[in-house]
């Protein structure tokens, strides 16, 4: 082996944002490293927002945002709003309005000392989940951005904005995800069912002369 080979840099993959050496060691011990190594050499995780991912993001009404303090204390915050409250700004950036809440400011405090963040998005109806790694920042003094991110007609006070820069993302299989439906979707389906029943009853009455 030549000296240049001895000092060759280790190949970095986008999935290394999650697959640290410790994680890879456990994967090796438990037998999954080979499959993930093949995934890495085949292209690893995507690092930009695709058209399909953008559609998924902007259709969500709920998201979980994970941060950690400089000391490593983790925190997960839920944020929700009408479909479209999560906005894809460009191929690397997601933005959303941060509505006034309980004023604990744990997420903002964490981001002020550690920008690393994670978005976890669920679609329970179709049993899909997407995990997005990156960095986030809070924007307080950009009126144009706050107005752009405020969902039209949504009655909530926008206190600030959060911009999330994507490092890598992965979509998981549906295993163990319960199939749940939003109340609005169920109500719409029931209303459509009732409409069709009324149409059929009118048609029966017309045919039978009753």
PDB file of C-alpha atoms in Angstrom, residues 21-210:
ATOM      1  CA  UNK A  21     -19.035   6.027  13.370  1.00  0.00           C
ATOM      2  CA  UNK A  22     -20.837   4.850  16.512  1.00  0.00           C
ATOM      3  CA  UNK A  23     -24.029   4.211  14.539  1.00  0.00           C
ATOM      4  CA  UNK A  24     -22.133   2.365  11.824  1.00  0.00           C
ATOM      5  CA  UNK A  25     -20.421   0.215  14.438  1.00  0.00           C
ATOM      6  CA  UNK A  26     -23.797  -0.861  15.812  1.00  0.00           C
ATOM      7  CA  UNK A  27     -25.101  -1.480  12.290  1.00  0.00           C
ATOM      8  CA  UNK A  28     -22.066  -3.697  11.698  1.00  0.00           C
ATOM      9  CA  UNK A  29     -22.632  -5.606  14.935  1.00  0.00           C
ATOM     10  CA  UNK A  30     -26.343  -6.122  14.232  1.00  0.00           C
ATOM     11  CA  UNK A  31     -25.956  -7.037  10.576  1.00  0.00           C
ATOM     12  CA  UNK A  32     -27.434  -4.056   8.711  1.00  0.00           C
ATOM     13  CA  UNK A  33     -24.220  -2.239   7.728  1.00  0.00           C
ATOM     14  CA  UNK A  34     -23.848  -4.063   4.409  1.00  0.00           C
ATOM     15  CA  UNK A  35     -27.227  -2.887   3.167  1.00  0.00           C
ATOM     16  CA  UNK A  36     -26.647   0.704   4.234  1.00  0.00           C
ATOM     17  CA  UNK A  37     -23.131   0.683   2.751  1.00  0.00           C
ATOM     18  CA  UNK A  38     -24.665  -0.351  -0.567  1.00  0.00           C
ATOM     19  CA  UNK A  39     -27.165   2.504  -0.233  1.00  0.00           C
ATOM     20  CA  UNK A  40     -24.314   4.942   0.397  1.00  0.00           C
ATOM     21  CA  UNK A  41     -22.298   3.919  -2.641  1.00  0.00           C
ATOM     22  CA  UNK A  42     -25.472   3.921  -4.738  1.00  0.00           C
ATOM     23  CA  UNK A  43     -26.036   7.619  -4.099  1.00  0.00           C
ATOM     24  CA  UNK A  44     -26.860   7.918  -0.396  1.00  0.00           C
ATOM     25  CA  UNK A  45     -29.600  10.280   0.785  1.00  0.00           C
ATOM     26  CA  UNK A  46     -30.742  13.243  -1.271  1.00  0.00           C
ATOM     27  CA  UNK A  47     -29.501  16.649  -0.191  1.00  0.00           C
ATOM     28  CA  UNK A  48     -31.956  18.863  -2.083  1.00  0.00           C
ATOM     29  CA  UNK A  49     -35.732  19.146  -1.996  1.00  0.00           C
ATOM     30  CA  UNK A  50     -37.193  17.238  -4.915  1.00  0.00           C
ATOM     31  CA  UNK A  51     -40.530  18.092  -6.519  1.00  0.00           C
ATOM     32  CA  UNK A  52     -42.159  15.114  -4.791  1.00  0.00           C
ATOM     33  CA  UNK A  53     -40.745  16.081  -1.413  1.00  0.00           C
ATOM     34  CA  UNK A  54     -41.868  19.685  -1.888  1.00  0.00           C
ATOM     35  CA  UNK A  55     -45.414  18.495  -2.534  1.00  0.00           C
ATOM     36  CA  UNK A  56     -45.315  16.299   0.554  1.00  0.00           C
ATOM     37  CA  UNK A  57     -43.965  19.093   2.760  1.00  0.00           C
ATOM     38  CA  UNK A  58     -46.504  21.674   1.625  1.00  0.00           C
ATOM     39  CA  UNK A  59     -49.424  19.265   2.090  1.00  0.00           C
ATOM     40  CA  UNK A  60     -48.653  18.705   5.771  1.00  0.00           C
ATOM     41  CA  UNK A  61     -50.671  20.289   8.563  1.00  0.00           C
ATOM     42  CA  UNK A  62     -48.237  19.217  11.267  1.00  0.00           C
ATOM     43  CA  UNK A  63     -44.494  18.929  11.828  1.00  0.00           C
ATOM     44  CA  UNK A  64     -42.123  18.067  14.655  1.00  0.00           C
ATOM     45  CA  UNK A  65     -38.999  20.206  15.003  1.00  0.00           C
ATOM     46  CA  UNK A  66     -36.121  18.773  17.033  1.00  0.00           C
ATOM     47  CA  UNK A  67     -33.291  20.861  18.453  1.00  0.00           C
ATOM     48  CA  UNK A  68     -30.668  20.478  21.160  1.00  0.00           C
ATOM     49  CA  UNK A  69     -28.891  22.853  23.499  1.00  0.00           C
ATOM     50  CA  UNK A  70     -25.137  23.367  23.367  1.00  0.00           C
ATOM     51  CA  UNK A  71     -24.903  20.806  26.165  1.00  0.00           C
ATOM     52  CA  UNK A  72     -26.791  18.269  24.042  1.00  0.00           C
ATOM     53  CA  UNK A  73     -30.145  18.353  25.861  1.00  0.00           C
ATOM     54  CA  UNK A  74     -32.730  17.458  23.185  1.00  0.00           C
ATOM     55  CA  UNK A  75     -36.137  19.062  22.702  1.00  0.00           C
ATOM     56  CA  UNK A  76     -38.965  18.364  20.266  1.00  0.00           C
ATOM     57  CA  UNK A  77     -41.563  20.981  19.438  1.00  0.00           C
ATOM     58  CA  UNK A  78     -44.779  20.439  17.506  1.00  0.00           C
ATOM     59  CA  UNK A  79     -45.904  23.046  15.001  1.00  0.00           C
ATOM     60  CA  UNK A  80     -49.161  22.961  13.062  1.00  0.00           C
ATOM     61  CA  UNK A  81     -51.280  25.018  10.703  1.00  0.00           C
ATOM     62  CA  UNK A  82     -53.313  24.749   7.538  1.00  0.00           C
ATOM     63  CA  UNK A  83     -51.904  22.800   4.606  1.00  0.00           C
ATOM     64  CA  UNK A  84     -49.295  25.060   3.033  1.00  0.00           C
ATOM     65  CA  UNK A  85     -48.060  26.609   6.270  1.00  0.00           C
ATOM     66  CA  UNK A  86     -44.773  24.825   5.581  1.00  0.00           C
ATOM     67  CA  UNK A  87     -43.337  26.534   2.523  1.00  0.00           C
ATOM     68  CA  UNK A  88     -40.525  25.344   0.277  1.00  0.00           C
ATOM     69  CA  UNK A  89     -38.566  28.505  -0.490  1.00  0.00           C
ATOM     70  CA  UNK A  90     -35.921  26.888  -2.692  1.00  0.00           C
ATOM     71  CA  UNK A  91     -34.273  23.493  -3.188  1.00  0.00           C
ATOM     72  CA  UNK A  92     -32.426  23.770   0.135  1.00  0.00           C
ATOM     73  CA  UNK A  93     -34.742  25.870   2.310  1.00  0.00           C
ATOM     74  CA  UNK A  94     -38.034  25.348   4.148  1.00  0.00           C
ATOM     75  CA  UNK A  95     -39.694  28.206   5.980  1.00  0.00           C
ATOM     76  CA  UNK A  96     -42.679  28.517   8.245  1.00  0.00           C
ATOM     77  CA  UNK A  97     -44.331  31.100  10.456  1.00  0.00           C
ATOM     78  CA  UNK A  98     -43.736  30.582  14.171  1.00  0.00           C
ATOM     79  CA  UNK A  99     -47.022  31.499  15.816  1.00  0.00           C
ATOM     80  CA  UNK A 100     -47.237  32.993  19.295  1.00  0.00           C
ATOM     81  CA  UNK A 101     -47.574  30.235  21.882  1.00  0.00           C
ATOM     82  CA  UNK A 102     -46.673  29.530  25.488  1.00  0.00           C
ATOM     83  CA  UNK A 103     -43.584  31.775  25.339  1.00  0.00           C
ATOM     84  CA  UNK A 104     -41.136  29.199  26.706  1.00  0.00           C
ATOM     85  CA  UNK A 105     -38.746  29.816  23.765  1.00  0.00           C
ATOM     86  CA  UNK A 106     -36.862  26.548  24.270  1.00  0.00           C
ATOM     87  CA  UNK A 107     -36.422  25.986  20.529  1.00  0.00           C
ATOM     88  CA  UNK A 108     -35.226  29.536  19.961  1.00  0.00           C
ATOM     89  CA  UNK A 109     -32.805  29.284  22.855  1.00  0.00           C
ATOM     90  CA  UNK A 110     -31.402  26.019  21.554  1.00  0.00           C
ATOM     91  CA  UNK A 111     -30.972  27.396  18.040  1.00  0.00           C
ATOM     92  CA  UNK A 112     -29.168  30.465  19.369  1.00  0.00           C
ATOM     93  CA  UNK A 113     -26.343  28.204  20.579  1.00  0.00           C
ATOM     94  CA  UNK A 114     -26.695  25.132  18.352  1.00  0.00           C
ATOM     95  CA  UNK A 115     -28.150  25.481  14.827  1.00  0.00           C
ATOM     96  CA  UNK A 116     -28.404  21.727  14.210  1.00  0.00           C
ATOM     97  CA  UNK A 117     -32.042  20.739  13.799  1.00  0.00           C
ATOM     98  CA  UNK A 118     -34.319  18.028  12.460  1.00  0.00           C
ATOM     99  CA  UNK A 119     -37.783  17.980  10.891  1.00  0.00           C
ATOM    100  CA  UNK A 120     -39.995  14.904  11.241  1.00  0.00           C
ATOM    101  CA  UNK A 121     -43.073  14.803   9.015  1.00  0.00           C
ATOM    102  CA  UNK A 122     -45.878  12.231   9.116  1.00  0.00           C
ATOM    103  CA  UNK A 123     -48.684  11.314   6.740  1.00  0.00           C
ATOM    104  CA  UNK A 124     -50.740   8.900   8.792  1.00  0.00           C
ATOM    105  CA  UNK A 125     -53.433   8.432   6.152  1.00  0.00           C
ATOM    106  CA  UNK A 126     -50.902   7.063   3.629  1.00  0.00           C
ATOM    107  CA  UNK A 127     -48.528   5.721   6.300  1.00  0.00           C
ATOM    108  CA  UNK A 128     -45.532   7.751   5.161  1.00  0.00           C
ATOM    109  CA  UNK A 129     -42.822   9.543   7.110  1.00  0.00           C
ATOM    110  CA  UNK A 130     -39.976  11.804   6.053  1.00  0.00           C
ATOM    111  CA  UNK A 131     -36.942  12.740   8.153  1.00  0.00           C
ATOM    112  CA  UNK A 132     -34.976  15.874   7.287  1.00  0.00           C
ATOM    113  CA  UNK A 133     -31.608  16.830   8.801  1.00  0.00           C
ATOM    114  CA  UNK A 134     -30.211  20.343   8.622  1.00  0.00           C
ATOM    115  CA  UNK A 135     -29.778  23.630  10.402  1.00  0.00           C
ATOM    116  CA  UNK A 136     -32.374  26.173  11.439  1.00  0.00           C
ATOM    117  CA  UNK A 137     -32.487  29.803  12.462  1.00  0.00           C
ATOM    118  CA  UNK A 138     -35.095  32.160  13.864  1.00  0.00           C
ATOM    119  CA  UNK A 139     -35.852  35.367  11.954  1.00  0.00           C
ATOM    120  CA  UNK A 140     -37.586  38.103  13.934  1.00  0.00           C
ATOM    121  CA  UNK A 141     -37.076  41.345  12.012  1.00  0.00           C
ATOM    122  CA  UNK A 142     -38.037  40.609   8.395  1.00  0.00           C
ATOM    123  CA  UNK A 143     -41.590  41.890   7.866  1.00  0.00           C
ATOM    124  CA  UNK A 144     -41.647  40.788   4.224  1.00  0.00           C
ATOM    125  CA  UNK A 145     -40.668  37.220   5.109  1.00  0.00           C
ATOM    126  CA  UNK A 146     -43.153  37.049   7.982  1.00  0.00           C
ATOM    127  CA  UNK A 147     -45.942  38.208   5.683  1.00  0.00           C
ATOM    128  CA  UNK A 148     -44.916  35.695   3.029  1.00  0.00           C
ATOM    129  CA  UNK A 149     -44.998  32.817   5.496  1.00  0.00           C
ATOM    130  CA  UNK A 150     -48.273  33.757   7.204  1.00  0.00           C
ATOM    131  CA  UNK A 151     -50.968  31.379   5.871  1.00  0.00           C
ATOM    132  CA  UNK A 152     -53.675  33.402   4.177  1.00  0.00           C
ATOM    133  CA  UNK A 153     -56.807  33.638   6.293  1.00  0.00           C
ATOM    134  CA  UNK A 154     -55.299  31.756   9.234  1.00  0.00           C
ATOM    135  CA  UNK A 155     -56.135  33.484  12.504  1.00  0.00           C
ATOM    136  CA  UNK A 156     -52.912  33.340  14.447  1.00  0.00           C
ATOM    137  CA  UNK A 157     -50.310  35.919  15.392  1.00  0.00           C
ATOM    138  CA  UNK A 158     -46.980  35.375  13.701  1.00  0.00           C
ATOM    139  CA  UNK A 159     -44.260  36.130  16.230  1.00  0.00           C
ATOM    140  CA  UNK A 160     -41.271  35.188  14.095  1.00  0.00           C
ATOM    141  CA  UNK A 161     -40.187  32.868  11.299  1.00  0.00           C
ATOM    142  CA  UNK A 162     -38.066  29.754  11.192  1.00  0.00           C
ATOM    143  CA  UNK A 163     -35.883  28.977   8.202  1.00  0.00           C
ATOM    144  CA  UNK A 164     -34.588  25.434   7.872  1.00  0.00           C
ATOM    145  CA  UNK A 165     -31.656  24.608   5.567  1.00  0.00           C
ATOM    146  CA  UNK A 166     -31.649  20.990   4.380  1.00  0.00           C
ATOM    147  CA  UNK A 167     -28.518  18.853   4.704  1.00  0.00           C
ATOM    148  CA  UNK A 168     -30.051  15.464   3.866  1.00  0.00           C
ATOM    149  CA  UNK A 169     -33.378  13.668   3.942  1.00  0.00           C
ATOM    150  CA  UNK A 170     -34.736  10.147   4.008  1.00  0.00           C
ATOM    151  CA  UNK A 171     -38.193   8.637   3.524  1.00  0.00           C
ATOM    152  CA  UNK A 172     -39.005   5.563   5.613  1.00  0.00           C
ATOM    153  CA  UNK A 173     -41.110   2.504   4.999  1.00  0.00           C
ATOM    154  CA  UNK A 174     -44.665   2.363   6.416  1.00  0.00           C
ATOM    155  CA  UNK A 175     -43.902  -0.412   8.909  1.00  0.00           C
ATOM    156  CA  UNK A 176     -45.596   0.100  12.296  1.00  0.00           C
ATOM    157  CA  UNK A 177     -47.214   3.428  11.293  1.00  0.00           C
ATOM    158  CA  UNK A 178     -50.892   3.413  12.380  1.00  0.00           C
ATOM    159  CA  UNK A 179     -53.318   4.523   9.696  1.00  0.00           C
ATOM    160  CA  UNK A 180     -55.106   7.612  10.978  1.00  0.00           C
ATOM    161  CA  UNK A 181     -57.228  10.217   9.221  1.00  0.00           C
ATOM    162  CA  UNK A 182     -57.748  13.903   9.925  1.00  0.00           C
ATOM    163  CA  UNK A 183     -61.235  14.873  11.044  1.00  0.00           C
ATOM    164  CA  UNK A 184     -61.642  17.265   8.100  1.00  0.00           C
ATOM    165  CA  UNK A 185     -60.863  14.471   5.623  1.00  0.00           C
ATOM    166  CA  UNK A 186     -63.367  12.139   7.296  1.00  0.00           C
ATOM    167  CA  UNK A 187     -66.044  14.856   7.303  1.00  0.00           C
ATOM    168  CA  UNK A 188     -65.458  15.537   3.608  1.00  0.00           C
ATOM    169  CA  UNK A 189     -65.730  11.840   2.779  1.00  0.00           C
ATOM    170  CA  UNK A 190     -68.970  11.515   4.773  1.00  0.00           C
ATOM    171  CA  UNK A 191     -70.421  14.596   3.087  1.00  0.00           C
ATOM    172  CA  UNK A 192     -69.619  13.140  -0.340  1.00  0.00           C
ATOM    173  CA  UNK A 193     -71.210   9.825   0.680  1.00  0.00           C
ATOM    174  CA  UNK A 194     -74.375  11.611   1.817  1.00  0.00           C
ATOM    175  CA  UNK A 195     -74.502  13.596  -1.432  1.00  0.00           C
ATOM    176  CA  UNK A 196     -74.322  10.407  -3.508  1.00  0.00           C
ATOM    177  CA  UNK A 197     -77.012   8.745  -1.367  1.00  0.00           C
ATOM    178  CA  UNK A 198     -79.325  11.709  -1.944  1.00  0.00           C
ATOM    179  CA  UNK A 199     -78.703  11.502  -5.684  1.00  0.00           C
ATOM    180  CA  UNK A 200     -79.501   7.787  -5.703  1.00  0.00           C
ATOM    181  CA  UNK A 201     -82.670   8.323  -3.666  1.00  0.00           C
ATOM    182  CA  UNK A 202     -83.840  10.998  -6.098  1.00  0.00           C
ATOM    183  CA  UNK A 203     -83.114   8.722  -9.049  1.00  0.00           C
ATOM    184  CA  UNK A 204     -84.998   5.827  -7.408  1.00  0.00           C
ATOM    185  CA  UNK A 205     -87.940   8.115  -6.739  1.00  0.00           C
ATOM    186  CA  UNK A 206     -87.926   9.261 -10.368  1.00  0.00           C
ATOM    187  CA  UNK A 207     -87.838   5.707 -11.725  1.00  0.00           C
ATOM    188  CA  UNK A 208     -90.524   4.385  -9.386  1.00  0.00           C
ATOM    189  CA  UNK A 209     -92.713   7.455  -9.545  1.00  0.00           C
ATOM    190  CA  UNK A 210     -92.680   7.790  -5.787  1.00  0.00           C
TER     191      UNK A 210
END
